[in-house]
Short mmCIF file of C-alpha atoms and ligand atoms in Angstrom, two decimals:
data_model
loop_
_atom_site.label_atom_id
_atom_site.label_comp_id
_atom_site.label_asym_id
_atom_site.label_seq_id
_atom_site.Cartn_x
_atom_site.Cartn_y
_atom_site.Cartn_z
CA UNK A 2 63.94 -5.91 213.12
CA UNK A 3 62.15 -3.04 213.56
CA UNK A 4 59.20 -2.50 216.34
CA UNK A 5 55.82 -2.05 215.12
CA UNK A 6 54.01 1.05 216.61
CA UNK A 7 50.74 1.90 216.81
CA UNK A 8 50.27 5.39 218.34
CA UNK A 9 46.83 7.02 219.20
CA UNK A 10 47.04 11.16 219.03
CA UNK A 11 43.69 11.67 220.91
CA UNK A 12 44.15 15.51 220.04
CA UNK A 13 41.77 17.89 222.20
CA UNK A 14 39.12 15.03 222.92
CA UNK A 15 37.95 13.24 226.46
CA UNK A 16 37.89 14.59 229.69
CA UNK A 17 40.71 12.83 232.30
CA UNK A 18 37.97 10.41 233.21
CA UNK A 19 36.96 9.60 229.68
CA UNK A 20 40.99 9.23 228.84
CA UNK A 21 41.47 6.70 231.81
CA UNK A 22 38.86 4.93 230.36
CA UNK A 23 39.64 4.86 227.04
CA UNK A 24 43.39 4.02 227.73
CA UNK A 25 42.14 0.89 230.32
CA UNK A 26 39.88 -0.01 227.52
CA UNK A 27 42.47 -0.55 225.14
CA UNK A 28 45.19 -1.96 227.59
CA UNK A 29 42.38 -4.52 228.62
CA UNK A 30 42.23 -5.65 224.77
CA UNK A 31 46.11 -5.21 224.06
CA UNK A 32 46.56 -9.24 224.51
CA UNK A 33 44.20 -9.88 221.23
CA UNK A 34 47.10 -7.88 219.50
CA UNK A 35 50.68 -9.33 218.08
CA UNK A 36 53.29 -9.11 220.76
CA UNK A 37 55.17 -7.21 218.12
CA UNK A 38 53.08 -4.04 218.35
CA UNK A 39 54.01 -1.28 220.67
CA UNK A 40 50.51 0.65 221.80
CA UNK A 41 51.25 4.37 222.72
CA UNK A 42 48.65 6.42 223.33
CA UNK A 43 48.82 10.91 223.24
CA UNK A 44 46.51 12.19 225.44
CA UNK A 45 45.69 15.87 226.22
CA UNK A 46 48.04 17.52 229.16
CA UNK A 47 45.53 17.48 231.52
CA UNK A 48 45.14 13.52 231.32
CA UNK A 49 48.86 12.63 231.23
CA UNK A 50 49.69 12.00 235.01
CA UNK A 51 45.89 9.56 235.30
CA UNK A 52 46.61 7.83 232.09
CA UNK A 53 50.40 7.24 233.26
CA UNK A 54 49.05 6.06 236.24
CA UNK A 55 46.19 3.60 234.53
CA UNK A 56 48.58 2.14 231.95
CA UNK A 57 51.53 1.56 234.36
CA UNK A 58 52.38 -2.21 234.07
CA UNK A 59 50.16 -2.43 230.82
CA UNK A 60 52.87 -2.15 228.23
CA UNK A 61 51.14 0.80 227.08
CA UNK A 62 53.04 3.55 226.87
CA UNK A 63 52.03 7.61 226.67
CA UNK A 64 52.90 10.69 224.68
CA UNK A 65 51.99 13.71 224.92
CA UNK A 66 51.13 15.91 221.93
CA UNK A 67 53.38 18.91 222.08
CA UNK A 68 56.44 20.22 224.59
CA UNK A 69 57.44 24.03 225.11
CA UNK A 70 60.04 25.20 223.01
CA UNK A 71 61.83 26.77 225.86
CA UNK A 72 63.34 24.87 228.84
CA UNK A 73 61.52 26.75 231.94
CA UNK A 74 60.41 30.82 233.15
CA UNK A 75 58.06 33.19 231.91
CA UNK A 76 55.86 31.42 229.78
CA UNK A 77 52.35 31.84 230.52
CA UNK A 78 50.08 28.39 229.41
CA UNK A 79 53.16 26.40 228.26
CA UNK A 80 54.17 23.03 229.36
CA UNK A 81 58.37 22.04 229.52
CA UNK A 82 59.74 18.88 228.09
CA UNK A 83 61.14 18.38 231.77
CA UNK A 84 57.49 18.49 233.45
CA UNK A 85 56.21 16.19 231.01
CA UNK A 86 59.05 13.70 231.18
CA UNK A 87 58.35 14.23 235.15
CA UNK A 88 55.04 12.38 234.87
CA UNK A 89 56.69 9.62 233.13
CA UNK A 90 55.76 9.99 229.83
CA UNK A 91 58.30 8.20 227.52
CA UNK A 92 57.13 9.91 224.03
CA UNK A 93 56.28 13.56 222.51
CA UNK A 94 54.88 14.02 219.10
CA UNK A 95 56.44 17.06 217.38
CA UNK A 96 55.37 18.57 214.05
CA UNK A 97 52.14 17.90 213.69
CA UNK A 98 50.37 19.35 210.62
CA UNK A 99 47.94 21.14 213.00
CA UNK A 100 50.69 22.62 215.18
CA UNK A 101 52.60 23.68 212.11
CA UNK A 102 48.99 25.09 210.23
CA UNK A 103 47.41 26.61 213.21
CA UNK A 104 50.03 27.41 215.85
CA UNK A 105 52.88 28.98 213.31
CA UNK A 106 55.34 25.97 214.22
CA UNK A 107 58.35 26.21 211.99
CA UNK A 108 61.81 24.17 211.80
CA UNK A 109 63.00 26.94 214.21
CA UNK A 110 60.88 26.10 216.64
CA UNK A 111 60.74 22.39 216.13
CA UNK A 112 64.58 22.09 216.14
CA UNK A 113 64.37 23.96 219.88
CA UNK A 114 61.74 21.77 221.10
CA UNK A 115 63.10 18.28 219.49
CA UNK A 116 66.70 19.65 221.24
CA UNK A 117 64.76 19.89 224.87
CA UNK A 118 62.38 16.75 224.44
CA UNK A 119 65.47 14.15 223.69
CA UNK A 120 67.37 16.51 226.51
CA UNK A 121 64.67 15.39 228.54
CA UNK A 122 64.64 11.68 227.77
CA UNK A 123 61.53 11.94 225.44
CA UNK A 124 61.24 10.21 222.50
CA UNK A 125 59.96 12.57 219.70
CA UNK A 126 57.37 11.17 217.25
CA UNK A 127 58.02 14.04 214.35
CA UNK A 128 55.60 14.78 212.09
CA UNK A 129 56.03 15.78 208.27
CA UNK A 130 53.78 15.96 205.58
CA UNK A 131 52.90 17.77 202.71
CA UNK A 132 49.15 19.34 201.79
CA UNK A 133 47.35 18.58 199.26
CA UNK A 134 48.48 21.58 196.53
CA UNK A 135 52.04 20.06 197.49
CA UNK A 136 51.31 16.30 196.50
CA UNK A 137 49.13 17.73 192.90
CA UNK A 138 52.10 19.45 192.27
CA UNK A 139 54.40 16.89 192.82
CA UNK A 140 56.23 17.88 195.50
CA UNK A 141 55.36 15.51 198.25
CA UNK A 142 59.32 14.08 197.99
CA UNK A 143 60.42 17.56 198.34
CA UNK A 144 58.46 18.77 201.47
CA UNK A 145 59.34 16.01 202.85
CA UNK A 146 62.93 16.38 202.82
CA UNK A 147 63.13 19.70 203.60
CA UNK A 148 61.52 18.78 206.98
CA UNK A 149 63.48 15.86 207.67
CA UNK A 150 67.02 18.08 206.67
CA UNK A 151 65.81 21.15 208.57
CA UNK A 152 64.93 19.63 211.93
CA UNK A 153 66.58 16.09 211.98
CA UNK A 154 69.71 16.26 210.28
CA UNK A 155 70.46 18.78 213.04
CA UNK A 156 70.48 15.27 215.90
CA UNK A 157 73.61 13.87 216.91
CA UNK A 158 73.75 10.23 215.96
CA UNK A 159 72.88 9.58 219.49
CA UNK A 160 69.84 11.68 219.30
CA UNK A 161 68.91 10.25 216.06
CA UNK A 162 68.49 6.52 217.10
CA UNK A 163 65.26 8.11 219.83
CA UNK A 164 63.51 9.40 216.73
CA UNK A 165 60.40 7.86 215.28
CA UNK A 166 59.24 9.40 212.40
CA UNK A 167 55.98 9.78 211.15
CA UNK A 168 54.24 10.62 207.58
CA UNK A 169 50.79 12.24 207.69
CA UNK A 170 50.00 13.96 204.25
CA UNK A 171 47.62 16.68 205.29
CA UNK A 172 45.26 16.14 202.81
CA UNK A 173 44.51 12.61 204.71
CA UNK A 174 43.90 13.86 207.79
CA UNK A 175 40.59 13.63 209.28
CA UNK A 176 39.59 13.53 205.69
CA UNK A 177 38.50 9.94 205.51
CA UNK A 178 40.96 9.72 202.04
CA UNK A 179 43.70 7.73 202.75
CA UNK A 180 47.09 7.49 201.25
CA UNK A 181 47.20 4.52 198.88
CA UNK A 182 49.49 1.46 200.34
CA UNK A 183 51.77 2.45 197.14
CA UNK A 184 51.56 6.30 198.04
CA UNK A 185 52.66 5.60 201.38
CA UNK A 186 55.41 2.80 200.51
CA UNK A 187 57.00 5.37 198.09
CA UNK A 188 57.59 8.45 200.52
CA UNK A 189 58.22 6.12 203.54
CA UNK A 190 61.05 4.40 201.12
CA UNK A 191 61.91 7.82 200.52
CA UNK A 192 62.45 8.98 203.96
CA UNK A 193 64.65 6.26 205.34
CA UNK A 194 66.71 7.36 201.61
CA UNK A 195 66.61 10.44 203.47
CA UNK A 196 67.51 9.25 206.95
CA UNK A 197 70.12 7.06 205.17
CA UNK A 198 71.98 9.78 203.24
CA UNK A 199 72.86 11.43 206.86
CA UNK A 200 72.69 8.91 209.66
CA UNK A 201 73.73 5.83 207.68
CA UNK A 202 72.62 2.17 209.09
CA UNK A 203 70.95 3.62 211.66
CA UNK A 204 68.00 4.66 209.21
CA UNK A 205 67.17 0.99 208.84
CA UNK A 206 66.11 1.20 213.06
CA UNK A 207 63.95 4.35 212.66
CA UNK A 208 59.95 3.52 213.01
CA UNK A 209 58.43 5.50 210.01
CA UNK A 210 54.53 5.51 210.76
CA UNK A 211 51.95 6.33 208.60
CA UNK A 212 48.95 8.52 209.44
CA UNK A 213 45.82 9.97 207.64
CA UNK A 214 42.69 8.47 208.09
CA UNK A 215 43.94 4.66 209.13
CA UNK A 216 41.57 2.65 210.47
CA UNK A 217 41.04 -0.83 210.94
CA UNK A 218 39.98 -1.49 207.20
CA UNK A 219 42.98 -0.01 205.70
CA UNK A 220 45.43 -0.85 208.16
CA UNK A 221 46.55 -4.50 207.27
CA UNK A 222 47.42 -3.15 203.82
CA UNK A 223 49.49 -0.21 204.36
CA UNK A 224 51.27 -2.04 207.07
CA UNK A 225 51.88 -4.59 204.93
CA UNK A 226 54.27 -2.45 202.90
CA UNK A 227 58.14 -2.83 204.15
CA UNK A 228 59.28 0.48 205.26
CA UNK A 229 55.40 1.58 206.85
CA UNK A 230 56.07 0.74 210.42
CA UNK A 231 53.06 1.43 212.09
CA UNK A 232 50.37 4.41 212.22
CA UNK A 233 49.66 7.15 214.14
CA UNK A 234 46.73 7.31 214.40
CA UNK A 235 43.71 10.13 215.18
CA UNK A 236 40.02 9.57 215.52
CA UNK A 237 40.43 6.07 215.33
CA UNK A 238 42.17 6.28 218.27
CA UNK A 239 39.48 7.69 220.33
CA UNK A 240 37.55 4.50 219.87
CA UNK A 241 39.06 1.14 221.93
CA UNK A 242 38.01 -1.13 219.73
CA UNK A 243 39.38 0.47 216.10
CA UNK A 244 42.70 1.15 217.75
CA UNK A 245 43.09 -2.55 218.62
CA UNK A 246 41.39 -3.57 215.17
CA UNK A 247 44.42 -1.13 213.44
CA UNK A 248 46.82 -2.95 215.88
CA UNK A 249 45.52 -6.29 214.77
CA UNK A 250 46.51 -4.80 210.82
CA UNK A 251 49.45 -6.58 212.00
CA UNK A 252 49.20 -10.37 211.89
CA UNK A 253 49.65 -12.16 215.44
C1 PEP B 30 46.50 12.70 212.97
O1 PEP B 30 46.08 13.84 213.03
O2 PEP B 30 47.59 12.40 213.51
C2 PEP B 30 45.70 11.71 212.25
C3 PEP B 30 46.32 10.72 211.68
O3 PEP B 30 44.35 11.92 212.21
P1 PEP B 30 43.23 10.98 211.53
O4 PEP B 30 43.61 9.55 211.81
O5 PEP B 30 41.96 11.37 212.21
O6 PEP B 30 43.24 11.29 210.08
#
């Protein structure tokens, strides 16, 4: 059986206070939730060590929201995989559509930066996702795949099995449209196909969440679907409340 994850990608929001709050908030209302969901929450850098330090013993886990693609030296306003992992963060999202969009990330530099977070002992939550002129076109399943073979394919097996994939279709976030609970079924059917073709078995043990625009009145029904293993989840996260209504979209 697979986990179910709920992850919470506060992007540049809160101040360190605001984040401890947020992040006690939300471990204070974690016991209303099914047992069966894993709460991580992806604060900004400058929160990570406080929020490490207020979810300790909570079951709550943190991520941050990006790593360095190089392992240490001259690299002015970058943080390393190893001084994240130092704080005791267990997770890293990589890939996300506004790193890739705004920040020039490509497979290059994701494949350096997934090599150093799992080097590191993170787990990487990698992003893919295709915009909106990709999905009217057709080519969701295509951009897709490319991202999966161009970064993942490149993990040992050992690697692979620390992976958590997730699917945000650009065009559903922060938009308020969400994927359909069929639109999401059929590309998170299609990645694990994906995952399948190269790792084998071990596809059936990878998390595949689901984000664009979840919150607590969609959530039940995407999760619902078999291979949509959780969210990740943005400005819903930055409320206490939504994030444990989304975590409830699984049934205690
Ligand atoms: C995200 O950016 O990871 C995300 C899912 O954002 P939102 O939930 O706000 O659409």
């Amino acid at each position: 059986m697979r986990r179910k994850i709920v992850a919470g990608n506060w992007k540049m929001n809160t101040t360190p206070v605001e984040g401890v709050e947020l992040a006690k908030a939300v471990a204070a209302g974690k016991g209303e939730v099914c047992p069966c969901v894993d709460f991580i929450v992806a604060p900004p850098f400058t929160h990570l060590s406080e929020v490490v330090k207020a979810t300790r013993g909570t079951g709550i886990a943190v991520s941050a929201q990006n790593c360095a693609d190089e392992a240490k030296g001259a690299y002015t306003g970058e943080v390393s995989a190893a001084m994240i992992a130092s704080l005791g963060v267990e997770y890293v999202i990589l890939g996300h559509s506004e790193r890739r969009q705004y920040y020039g990330e490509t497979s290059a530099t994701l494949n350096k930066k997934m090599a150093l977070a799992l080097a590191n002992g993170l787990r990487p939550i990698y992003c893919v996702g295709e915009n909106l002129a990709e999905r009217e076109a057709g080519k969701h399943l295509d951009v897709v795949t490319a991202q999966i073979e161009e970064v993942v394919y490149n993990l040992t097996p050992e690697q692979f099995a620390n992976v958590i994939v997730a699917y945000e279709p650009v065009w559903a976030i922060g938009t308020g449209k969400t994927a359909t609970a069929e639109q999401a079924q059929e590309i998170h059917a299609h990645i694990r196909e994906v995952l399948r073709k190269k790792f084998g078995a071990a596809a059936e043990q990878t998390p595949i969440l689901y984000g664009g625009s979840c919150k607590p009145s969609n959530a039940a029904e995407l999760f619902a679907k078999p291979d949509v293993d959780g969210g990740l989840i943005g400005g819903a996260s930055l409320v206490a409340a939504d994030f444990l209504a989304i975590g409830k979209g699984f049934a205690k």
